[in-house]
Each structure stands twice: as structure tokens, then as C-alpha cells.
Amino acid sequence: MAALVFKIFTLSIKTAAKPLAGRFQSWVLQHPTLRPAVVKLAQKWHKIEVGISRSAEGKIGKFFVGDMSDEHALQLASKVVSEGFVFGVGVTIIAWEYERQHKKDVDKKAKEEAFRKQVDQKCLEDKKYLEEENREQLAMMMSVVARVEKLEQLVYAMHEEQERQRNSRWGMFSLQAR
């Protein structure tokens, strides 16, 4: 929802930029300090435009481009200022959107990193718990094995005793029928 609101907001700024460009254009052309600078910029712009046109037509070599009349220079200057303003607004919006998206990506990466660290921590805790449980089970198994061995020895000793009593000479007096 926030992305939709942001897109609508930037679209409205782009739409508002054209009328604002007209106001900016009239302000610049009426400004006593900026007007000569803008006319000079328009003259240079004209020379660059003519040079590009001649190069595109395949004409090479030096050429002379005369200055435009002040009227034409002011028209071109107003066009340059107006388009420059709209272009500047567009670039600003793109930079703003890029920065917003970059911040969003950084936040997402930070959340993913935090989640990964949390998972890693949980894995380490589980590993320690399982290792401890494994040691306890191993100790219990060793205890059971020791008890079984002891019982086997007792059974073997009892069996040996019975065999010894059966084979002895006095064995016939012993209690064989149990």
C-alpha cells in the first residue's frame, strides 16, 4: 500500500513539474542576473546543436555558426530552462526512489542477517544440547555395559561352581536335584 501511495505521489510531482517549469522559465527570463547567463547558454546550446546536425549529415571540417538573435536565443533559452527543470525534477524523483529502494533493501538484508544469526545461535544451542545429551546417554550405556559384564561374570562363576560341585567326588552328596 505504501508503494502505491509513493508512486501516486511521484506521479503527481511529475505532473506538477510542467506548470512549475513554466513559472520557473518566466522567473529566470525576467531575472536581471540570470537572463544574460541563460541567453549565453542558449547560444552555446545552438552551436552544439548545429555541430551535431552537421556531423550527422556527414559534413566534416570547420564551420562557422553565428549568434542567434536575442528573440531566438530567449525562445531557445526558455525551452532549455523549462526542459531542464522537468528533467531535474525527474532525476530528483528517480534518485529519491532509488534511495528509498536502497534503504528498503538494506533493511531487508539486515533483517535476513539477524534471522540468520538467530538461526545460527539456535543451531549452536541445539548442538550443545545434543552433545550433552549424547554424553549422558553414552555414560548410561557404559554403566549398563559394565553391569551386564558384572552379571555375566557372576552367572559364569555360578555355572563354574555348579560344574565343579557336579564333578567333585563329594558331588553325589550335594543337592543336585533342585
Coordinates of N, CA, C and O in Angstrom, one line a residue, residues 8-152:
I8 N 2.0 7.2 -6.6 CA 1.0 8.2 -6.9 C 1.6 9.6 -6.6 O 1.4 10.6 -7.4
F9 N 2.3 9.7 -5.5 CA 2.9 10.9 -5.1 C 3.9 11.4 -6.1 O 3.9 12.6 -6.5
T10 N 4.8 10.5 -6.5 CA 5.8 10.9 -7.5 C 5.2 11.2 -8.9 O 5.6 12.1 -9.6
L11 N 4.1 10.5 -9.2 CA 3.4 10.9 -10.5 C 2.8 12.3 -10.4 O 2.9 13.0 -11.4
S12 N 2.3 12.6 -9.2 CA 1.7 14.0 -9.1 C 2.8 15.0 -9.1 O 2.6 16.1 -9.7
I13 N 4.0 14.7 -8.6 CA 5.1 15.7 -8.7 C 5.5 15.8 -10.1 O 5.8 17.0 -10.6
K14 N 5.6 14.7 -10.9 CA 6.0 14.8 -12.3 C 4.9 15.7 -13.0 O 5.3 16.5 -13.9
T15 N 3.7 15.5 -12.7 CA 2.6 16.2 -13.4 C 2.7 17.7 -13.0 O 2.5 18.6 -13.9
A16 N 3.0 18.0 -11.8 CA 3.0 19.4 -11.4 C 4.3 20.1 -11.9 O 4.4 21.3 -11.9
A17 N 5.3 19.3 -12.3 CA 6.6 19.9 -12.7 C 6.4 20.7 -14.0 O 7.1 21.7 -14.1
K18 N 5.5 20.3 -14.9 CA 5.4 21.1 -16.1 C 4.9 22.5 -15.9 O 5.5 23.4 -16.4
P19 N 3.8 22.6 -15.2 CA 3.3 24.0 -14.9 C 4.4 24.8 -14.1 O 4.6 26.0 -14.3
L20 N 5.0 24.1 -13.2 CA 6.1 24.8 -12.4 C 7.2 25.2 -13.3 O 7.9 26.2 -13.1
A21 N 7.5 24.4 -14.3 CA 8.6 24.7 -15.2 C 8.3 26.0 -16.0 O 9.2 26.8 -16.2
G22 N 7.0 26.2 -16.3 CA 6.6 27.4 -17.0 C 6.8 28.6 -16.1 O 7.3 29.7 -16.5
R23 N 6.5 28.5 -14.9 CA 6.7 29.6 -13.9 C 8.2 29.9 -13.7 O 8.7 31.0 -13.6
F24 N 8.9 28.8 -13.6 CA 10.4 28.9 -13.4 C 11.0 29.5 -14.6 O 11.9 30.4 -14.5
Q25 N 10.6 29.2 -15.8 CA 11.1 29.7 -17.0 C 10.8 31.2 -17.1 O 11.7 32.0 -17.4
S26 N 9.6 31.7 -16.7 CA 9.3 33.1 -16.8 C 10.1 33.9 -15.7 O 10.6 35.0 -15.9
W27 N 10.3 33.2 -14.6 CA 11.1 33.9 -13.5 C 12.6 34.1 -13.9 O 13.2 35.1 -13.7
V28 N 13.1 33.0 -14.6 CA 14.5 33.1 -15.0 C 14.7 34.1 -16.1 O 15.7 34.9 -16.1
L29 N 13.8 34.1 -17.0 CA 13.9 35.1 -18.1 C 13.7 36.5 -17.7 O 14.1 37.5 -18.4
Q30 N 13.0 36.8 -16.6 CA 12.8 38.1 -16.1 C 13.9 38.5 -15.1 O 14.0 39.7 -14.7
H31 N 14.6 37.6 -14.6 CA 15.6 37.9 -13.6 C 16.8 38.6 -14.2 O 17.3 38.2 -15.2
P32 N 17.2 39.8 -13.7 CA 18.2 40.6 -14.3 C 19.6 39.9 -14.4 O 20.4 40.1 -15.3
T33 N 19.9 39.1 -13.4 CA 21.3 38.4 -13.4 C 21.3 37.2 -14.2 O 22.2 36.9 -14.9
L34 N 20.2 36.4 -14.1 CA 20.2 35.1 -14.8 C 19.9 35.2 -16.3 O 20.3 34.3 -17.0
R35 N 19.2 36.2 -16.7 CA 18.8 36.4 -18.1 C 20.0 36.4 -19.0 O 20.0 35.6 -20.0
P36 N 21.0 37.2 -18.8 CA 22.2 37.1 -19.7 C 22.9 35.7 -19.7 O 23.3 35.3 -20.8
A37 N 22.9 35.1 -18.6 CA 23.6 33.8 -18.5 C 22.8 32.8 -19.2 O 23.4 31.9 -19.9
V38 N 21.5 32.9 -19.2 CA 20.6 31.9 -19.9 C 20.7 32.1 -21.4 O 20.8 31.2 -22.2
V39 N 20.8 33.4 -21.8 CA 20.9 33.7 -23.3 C 22.3 33.2 -23.8 O 22.4 32.6 -24.8
K40 N 23.3 33.3 -23.0 CA 24.6 32.8 -23.3 C 24.6 31.3 -23.4 O 25.2 30.7 -24.4
L41 N 23.9 30.6 -22.5 CA 23.8 29.2 -22.5 C 23.0 28.7 -23.8 O 23.4 27.8 -24.4
A42 N 22.0 29.5 -24.2 CA 21.2 29.2 -25.4 C 22.1 29.3 -26.6 O 22.0 28.5 -27.5
Q43 N 22.9 30.3 -26.7 CA 23.8 30.5 -27.8 C 24.8 29.3 -27.9 O 25.0 28.7 -29.0
K44 N 25.3 28.9 -26.8 CA 26.2 27.7 -26.8 C 25.5 26.4 -27.2 O 25.9 25.6 -28.0
W45 N 24.3 26.3 -26.7 CA 23.4 25.2 -27.0 C 23.1 25.1 -28.5 O 23.2 24.1 -29.1
H46 N 22.9 26.3 -29.1 CA 22.6 26.4 -30.5 C 23.9 25.9 -31.3 O 23.7 25.1 -32.3
K47 N 25.0 26.3 -30.9 CA 26.3 25.9 -31.6 C 26.5 24.4 -31.5 O 26.9 23.8 -32.5
I48 N 26.2 23.9 -30.3 CA 26.4 22.4 -30.2 C 25.4 21.7 -31.0 O 25.7 20.7 -31.7
E49 N 24.2 22.2 -31.1 CA 23.1 21.5 -31.8 C 23.4 21.6 -33.3 O 23.3 20.6 -34.1
V50 N 23.9 22.7 -33.8 CA 24.3 22.8 -35.2 C 25.5 21.9 -35.5 O 25.5 21.2 -36.6
G51 N 26.5 21.8 -34.6 CA 27.6 20.9 -34.8 C 27.2 19.4 -34.9 O 27.7 18.7 -35.7
I52 N 26.2 19.0 -34.0 CA 25.7 17.7 -34.1 C 25.0 17.4 -35.3 O 25.1 16.3 -36.0
S53 N 24.2 18.4 -35.8 CA 23.4 18.2 -37.0 C 24.4 18.0 -38.2 O 24.2 17.2 -39.1
R54 N 25.4 18.9 -38.3 CA 26.4 18.8 -39.4 C 27.1 17.5 -39.4 O 27.3 16.9 -40.4
S55 N 27.5 17.0 -38.2 CA 28.2 15.7 -38.1 C 27.2 14.6 -38.5 O 27.7 13.6 -39.2
A56 N 26.0 14.7 -38.2 CA 25.0 13.6 -38.5 C 24.8 13.6 -40.1 O 24.5 12.5 -40.6
E57 N 24.9 14.8 -40.7 CA 24.8 14.8 -42.2 C 26.0 14.4 -42.9 O 26.0 14.3 -44.1
G58 N 27.1 14.2 -42.2 CA 28.3 13.7 -42.8 C 29.3 14.8 -43.2 O 30.3 14.6 -43.8
K59 N 28.9 16.0 -42.8 CA 29.8 17.2 -43.2 C 30.8 17.3 -42.1 O 30.6 17.4 -40.9
I60 N 32.1 17.3 -42.6 CA 33.2 17.4 -41.6 C 34.0 18.7 -41.9 O 33.8 19.3 -42.9
G61 N 34.8 19.1 -41.0 CA 35.6 20.3 -41.1 C 35.1 21.4 -40.3 O 34.0 21.3 -39.6
K62 N 35.8 22.5 -40.3 CA 35.4 23.6 -39.5 C 34.2 24.3 -40.2 O 34.1 24.3 -41.4
F63 N 33.4 24.9 -39.3 CA 32.3 25.7 -39.8 C 32.0 26.8 -38.9 O 32.4 26.8 -37.7
F64 N 31.3 27.8 -39.4 CA 31.0 29.0 -38.6 C 29.5 29.0 -38.2 O 28.7 28.7 -39.1
V65 N 29.3 29.2 -37.0 CA 27.9 29.3 -36.5 C 27.7 30.6 -35.9 O 28.4 31.0 -34.9
G66 N 26.9 31.5 -36.5 CA 26.7 32.8 -36.0 C 25.8 32.8 -34.8 O 25.0 31.9 -34.5
D67 N 25.8 33.9 -34.0 CA 24.9 34.0 -32.9 C 23.5 34.2 -33.4 O 23.3 34.8 -34.4
M68 N 22.6 33.7 -32.6 CA 21.2 33.9 -32.9 C 20.7 35.3 -32.4 O 21.4 35.9 -31.6
S69 N 19.6 35.7 -32.9 CA 19.1 37.0 -32.4 C 18.6 36.8 -31.0 O 18.4 35.7 -30.5
D70 N 18.5 37.9 -30.3 CA 18.1 37.8 -28.8 C 16.7 37.1 -28.7 O 16.5 36.4 -27.8
E71 N 15.8 37.4 -29.6 CA 14.5 36.8 -29.6 C 14.6 35.3 -29.7 O 14.0 34.6 -28.9
H72 N 15.3 34.8 -30.7 CA 15.5 33.3 -30.9 C 16.3 32.7 -29.7 O 15.9 31.6 -29.2
A73 N 17.3 33.5 -29.2 CA 18.0 33.0 -28.1 C 17.1 32.9 -26.8 O 17.2 31.9 -26.1
L74 N 16.3 33.8 -26.6 CA 15.3 33.8 -25.5 C 14.3 32.6 -25.6 O 14.0 31.9 -24.6
Q75 N 13.9 32.4 -26.8 CA 13.0 31.2 -27.1 C 13.7 29.9 -26.8 O 13.1 29.1 -26.1
L76 N 14.9 29.8 -27.3 CA 15.7 28.6 -27.0 C 16.0 28.5 -25.5 O 15.9 27.4 -25.0
A77 N 16.4 29.6 -24.9 CA 16.7 29.6 -23.5 C 15.5 29.2 -22.7 O 15.6 28.4 -21.7
S78 N 14.3 29.7 -23.1 CA 13.1 29.3 -22.3 C 12.8 27.8 -22.5 O 12.4 27.1 -21.5
K79 N 13.1 27.3 -23.6 CA 12.9 25.9 -23.9 C 13.9 25.1 -23.1 O 13.5 24.1 -22.4
V80 N 15.1 25.5 -23.1 CA 16.2 24.8 -22.3 C 15.9 24.8 -20.8 O 16.0 23.8 -20.1
V81 N 15.5 26.0 -20.3 CA 15.3 26.1 -18.9 C 14.1 25.3 -18.5 O 14.1 24.5 -17.5
S82 N 13.0 25.3 -19.3 CA 11.8 24.6 -19.0 C 12.1 23.1 -19.0 O 11.7 22.3 -18.1
E83 N 12.7 22.6 -20.1 CA 13.1 21.2 -20.2 C 14.1 20.8 -19.1 O 14.0 19.7 -18.5
G84 N 15.0 21.6 -18.8 CA 16.0 21.4 -17.7 C 15.3 21.2 -16.4 O 15.7 20.3 -15.6
F85 N 14.3 22.0 -16.1 CA 13.6 22.0 -14.9 C 12.9 20.6 -14.8 O 12.9 19.9 -13.7
V86 N 12.1 20.3 -15.8 CA 11.4 19.0 -15.8 C 12.4 17.8 -15.7 O 12.1 16.9 -15.0
F87 N 13.5 17.9 -16.4 CA 14.5 16.9 -16.3 C 15.1 16.8 -14.9 O 15.2 15.7 -14.4
G88 N 15.3 17.9 -14.3 CA 15.9 17.9 -12.9 C 14.9 17.3 -11.9 O 15.3 16.6 -11.0
V89 N 13.6 17.6 -12.1 CA 12.6 17.0 -11.2 C 12.6 15.5 -11.4 O 12.5 14.7 -10.5
G90 N 12.6 15.1 -12.7 CA 12.6 13.6 -13.0 C 13.8 12.9 -12.4 O 13.7 11.9 -11.8
V91 N 15.0 13.5 -12.5 CA 16.2 13.0 -11.9 C 16.1 12.9 -10.4 O 16.5 11.9 -9.8
T92 N 15.6 14.0 -9.8 CA 15.4 14.0 -8.4 C 14.5 12.9 -7.9 O 14.8 12.2 -6.9
I93 N 13.4 12.7 -8.6 CA 12.4 11.7 -8.2 C 13.1 10.3 -8.4 O 12.9 9.4 -7.5
I94 N 13.8 10.1 -9.5 CA 14.5 8.8 -9.7 C 15.5 8.5 -8.5 O 15.6 7.4 -8.0
A95 N 16.3 9.6 -8.2 CA 17.3 9.4 -7.1 C 16.6 9.1 -5.8 O 17.0 8.3 -5.0
W96 N 15.5 9.8 -5.6 CA 14.7 9.7 -4.3 C 14.2 8.2 -4.3 O 14.3 7.6 -3.2
E97 N 13.6 7.8 -5.4 CA 13.1 6.4 -5.4 C 14.2 5.4 -5.3 O 14.0 4.4 -4.6
Y98 N 15.3 5.6 -5.9 CA 16.5 4.7 -5.8 C 16.9 4.6 -4.3 O 17.2 3.6 -3.8
E99 N 17.0 5.8 -3.7 CA 17.5 5.8 -2.3 C 16.5 5.1 -1.4 O 16.8 4.4 -0.5
R100 N 15.2 5.3 -1.6 CA 14.1 4.6 -0.9 C 14.2 3.1 -1.0 O 14.2 2.4 -0.1
Q101 N 14.4 2.7 -2.3 CA 14.5 1.2 -2.6 C 15.8 0.7 -2.0 O 15.8 -0.4 -1.4
H102 N 16.9 1.5 -2.0 CA 18.2 1.0 -1.4 C 18.0 0.8 0.1 O 18.5 -0.1 0.6
K103 N 17.4 1.8 0.7 CA 17.1 1.7 2.2 C 16.3 0.5 2.5 O 16.5 -0.3 3.4
K104 N 15.3 0.2 1.7 CA 14.4 -0.9 1.8 C 15.2 -2.2 1.7 O 15.1 -3.2 2.5
D105 N 16.1 -2.3 0.7 CA 17.0 -3.5 0.5 C 17.9 -3.6 1.7 O 18.1 -4.8 2.1
V106 N 18.5 -2.5 2.2 CA 19.4 -2.6 3.3 C 18.7 -3.1 4.5 O 19.2 -4.0 5.3
D107 N 17.5 -2.6 4.8 CA 16.7 -3.1 5.9 C 16.3 -4.6 5.8 O 16.4 -5.3 6.7
K108 N 16.0 -5.0 4.5 CA 15.7 -6.4 4.3 C 16.9 -7.3 4.6 O 16.8 -8.3 5.2
K109 N 18.0 -6.8 4.1 CA 19.3 -7.6 4.3 C 19.6 -7.7 5.8 O 20.1 -8.7 6.3
A110 N 19.4 -6.6 6.5 CA 19.7 -6.6 7.9 C 18.7 -7.5 8.7 O 19.2 -8.3 9.6
K111 N 17.5 -7.6 8.3 CA 16.5 -8.5 8.9 C 16.9 -9.9 8.6 O 16.9 -10.8 9.4
E112 N 17.3 -10.2 7.3 CA 17.7 -11.5 6.9 C 19.0 -11.9 7.7 O 19.1 -13.1 8.2
E113 N 19.9 -11.0 7.9 CA 21.1 -11.3 8.6 C 20.8 -11.6 10.1 O 21.4 -12.5 10.7
A114 N 19.9 -10.8 10.7 CA 19.5 -11.0 12.1 C 18.8 -12.4 12.2 O 19.1 -13.1 13.2
F115 N 18.0 -12.7 11.2 CA 17.3 -14.0 11.3 C 18.3 -15.1 11.1 O 18.3 -16.1 11.8
R116 N 19.3 -15.0 10.2 CA 20.3 -16.0 10.0 C 21.2 -16.2 11.3 O 21.5 -17.3 11.7
K117 N 21.5 -15.0 11.9 CA 22.3 -15.1 13.2 C 21.4 -15.8 14.3 O 22.0 -16.6 15.0
Q118 N 20.2 -15.5 14.3 CA 19.3 -16.2 15.3 C 19.2 -17.7 15.0 O 19.3 -18.5 15.9
V119 N 19.1 -18.1 13.7 CA 19.1 -19.5 13.4 C 20.4 -20.1 13.7 O 20.4 -21.3 14.3
D120 N 21.5 -19.4 13.4 CA 22.8 -20.0 13.8 C 23.0 -20.2 15.3 O 23.5 -21.2 15.7
Q121 N 22.5 -19.2 16.1 CA 22.6 -19.3 17.5 C 21.7 -20.5 18.0 O 22.2 -21.2 18.9
K122 N 20.6 -20.6 17.4 CA 19.7 -21.7 17.8 C 20.3 -23.1 17.5 O 20.3 -24.0 18.3
C123 N 21.0 -23.1 16.3 CA 21.7 -24.4 15.9 C 22.8 -24.7 16.9 O 23.0 -25.8 17.2
L124 N 23.6 -23.7 17.3 CA 24.7 -23.9 18.2 C 24.1 -24.4 19.6 O 24.7 -25.3 20.2
E125 N 23.0 -23.8 20.0 CA 22.4 -24.2 21.3 C 21.9 -25.6 21.2 O 22.1 -26.5 22.1
D126 N 21.3 -26.0 20.1 CA 20.8 -27.3 19.8 C 22.0 -28.3 19.8 O 21.9 -29.4 20.3
K127 N 23.0 -27.9 19.1 CA 24.2 -28.8 19.0 C 24.8 -29.0 20.4 O 25.1 -30.2 20.7
K128 N 24.9 -28.0 21.2 CA 25.5 -28.2 22.6 C 24.5 -29.1 23.4 O 25.0 -30.0 24.1
Y129 N 23.2 -28.9 23.3 CA 22.3 -29.7 24.0 C 22.4 -31.2 23.6 O 22.4 -32.1 24.4
L130 N 22.5 -31.4 22.2 CA 22.6 -32.8 21.7 C 23.9 -33.4 22.1 O 23.9 -34.6 22.4
E131 N 25.0 -32.6 22.1 CA 26.3 -33.2 22.6 C 26.2 -33.6 24.0 O 26.7 -34.7 24.4
E132 N 25.6 -32.8 24.9 CA 25.5 -33.1 26.3 C 24.6 -34.3 26.5 O 24.9 -35.2 27.3
E133 N 23.5 -34.3 25.8 CA 22.6 -35.5 25.8 C 23.3 -36.8 25.4 O 23.1 -37.8 26.0
N134 N 24.1 -36.6 24.3 CA 24.9 -37.8 23.8 C 25.9 -38.3 24.8 O 26.0 -39.5 25.0
R135 N 26.5 -37.3 25.5 CA 27.5 -37.7 26.6 C 26.8 -38.5 27.7 O 27.2 -39.5 28.2
E136 N 25.6 -37.9 28.1 CA 24.8 -38.6 29.2 C 24.4 -40.0 28.8 O 24.5 -40.9 29.5
Q137 N 23.9 -40.1 27.5 CA 23.5 -41.4 27.0 C 24.7 -42.4 26.9 O 24.5 -43.6 27.3
L138 N 25.8 -41.9 26.5 CA 27.0 -42.7 26.4 C 27.4 -43.2 27.8 O 27.7 -44.4 28.0
A139 N 27.3 -42.3 28.8 CA 27.7 -42.7 30.2 C 26.7 -43.7 30.7 O 27.1 -44.7 31.3
M140 N 25.4 -43.5 30.4 CA 24.4 -44.5 30.8 C 24.7 -45.9 30.1 O 24.6 -46.9 30.8
M141 N 25.0 -45.8 28.8 CA 25.3 -47.1 28.1 C 26.5 -47.8 28.7 O 26.5 -49.0 28.9
M142 N 27.6 -47.0 29.0 CA 28.8 -47.6 29.6 C 28.4 -48.2 31.0 O 29.0 -49.3 31.3
S143 N 27.6 -47.6 31.7 CA 27.1 -48.1 33.0 C 26.4 -49.4 32.8 O 26.6 -50.4 33.6
V144 N 25.5 -49.4 31.8 CA 24.7 -50.7 31.6 C 25.7 -51.8 31.1 O 25.5 -52.9 31.5
V145 N 26.6 -51.4 30.2 CA 27.5 -52.4 29.8 C 28.4 -53.0 30.9 O 28.6 -54.2 31.0
A146 N 28.8 -52.1 31.8 CA 29.6 -52.6 33.0 C 28.7 -53.5 33.9 O 29.2 -54.6 34.3
R147 N 27.5 -53.2 34.1 CA 26.6 -54.0 34.9 C 26.3 -55.4 34.2 O 26.3 -56.4 34.9
V148 N 26.1 -55.3 32.9 CA 25.9 -56.6 32.1 C 27.2 -57.5 32.2 O 27.1 -58.7 32.5
E149 N 28.3 -56.9 32.1 CA 29.6 -57.7 32.2 C 29.7 -58.3 33.6 O 30.1 -59.4 33.8
K150 N 29.4 -57.5 34.6 CA 29.4 -58.0 36.0 C 28.5 -59.1 36.2 O 28.8 -60.2 36.8
L151 N 27.2 -59.0 35.7 CA 26.2 -60.1 35.7 C 26.7 -61.3 35.0 O 26.5 -62.4 35.5
E152 N 27.3 -61.1 33.8 CA 27.8 -62.2 33.1 C 28.9 -63.0 33.9 O 29.0 -64.2 33.9

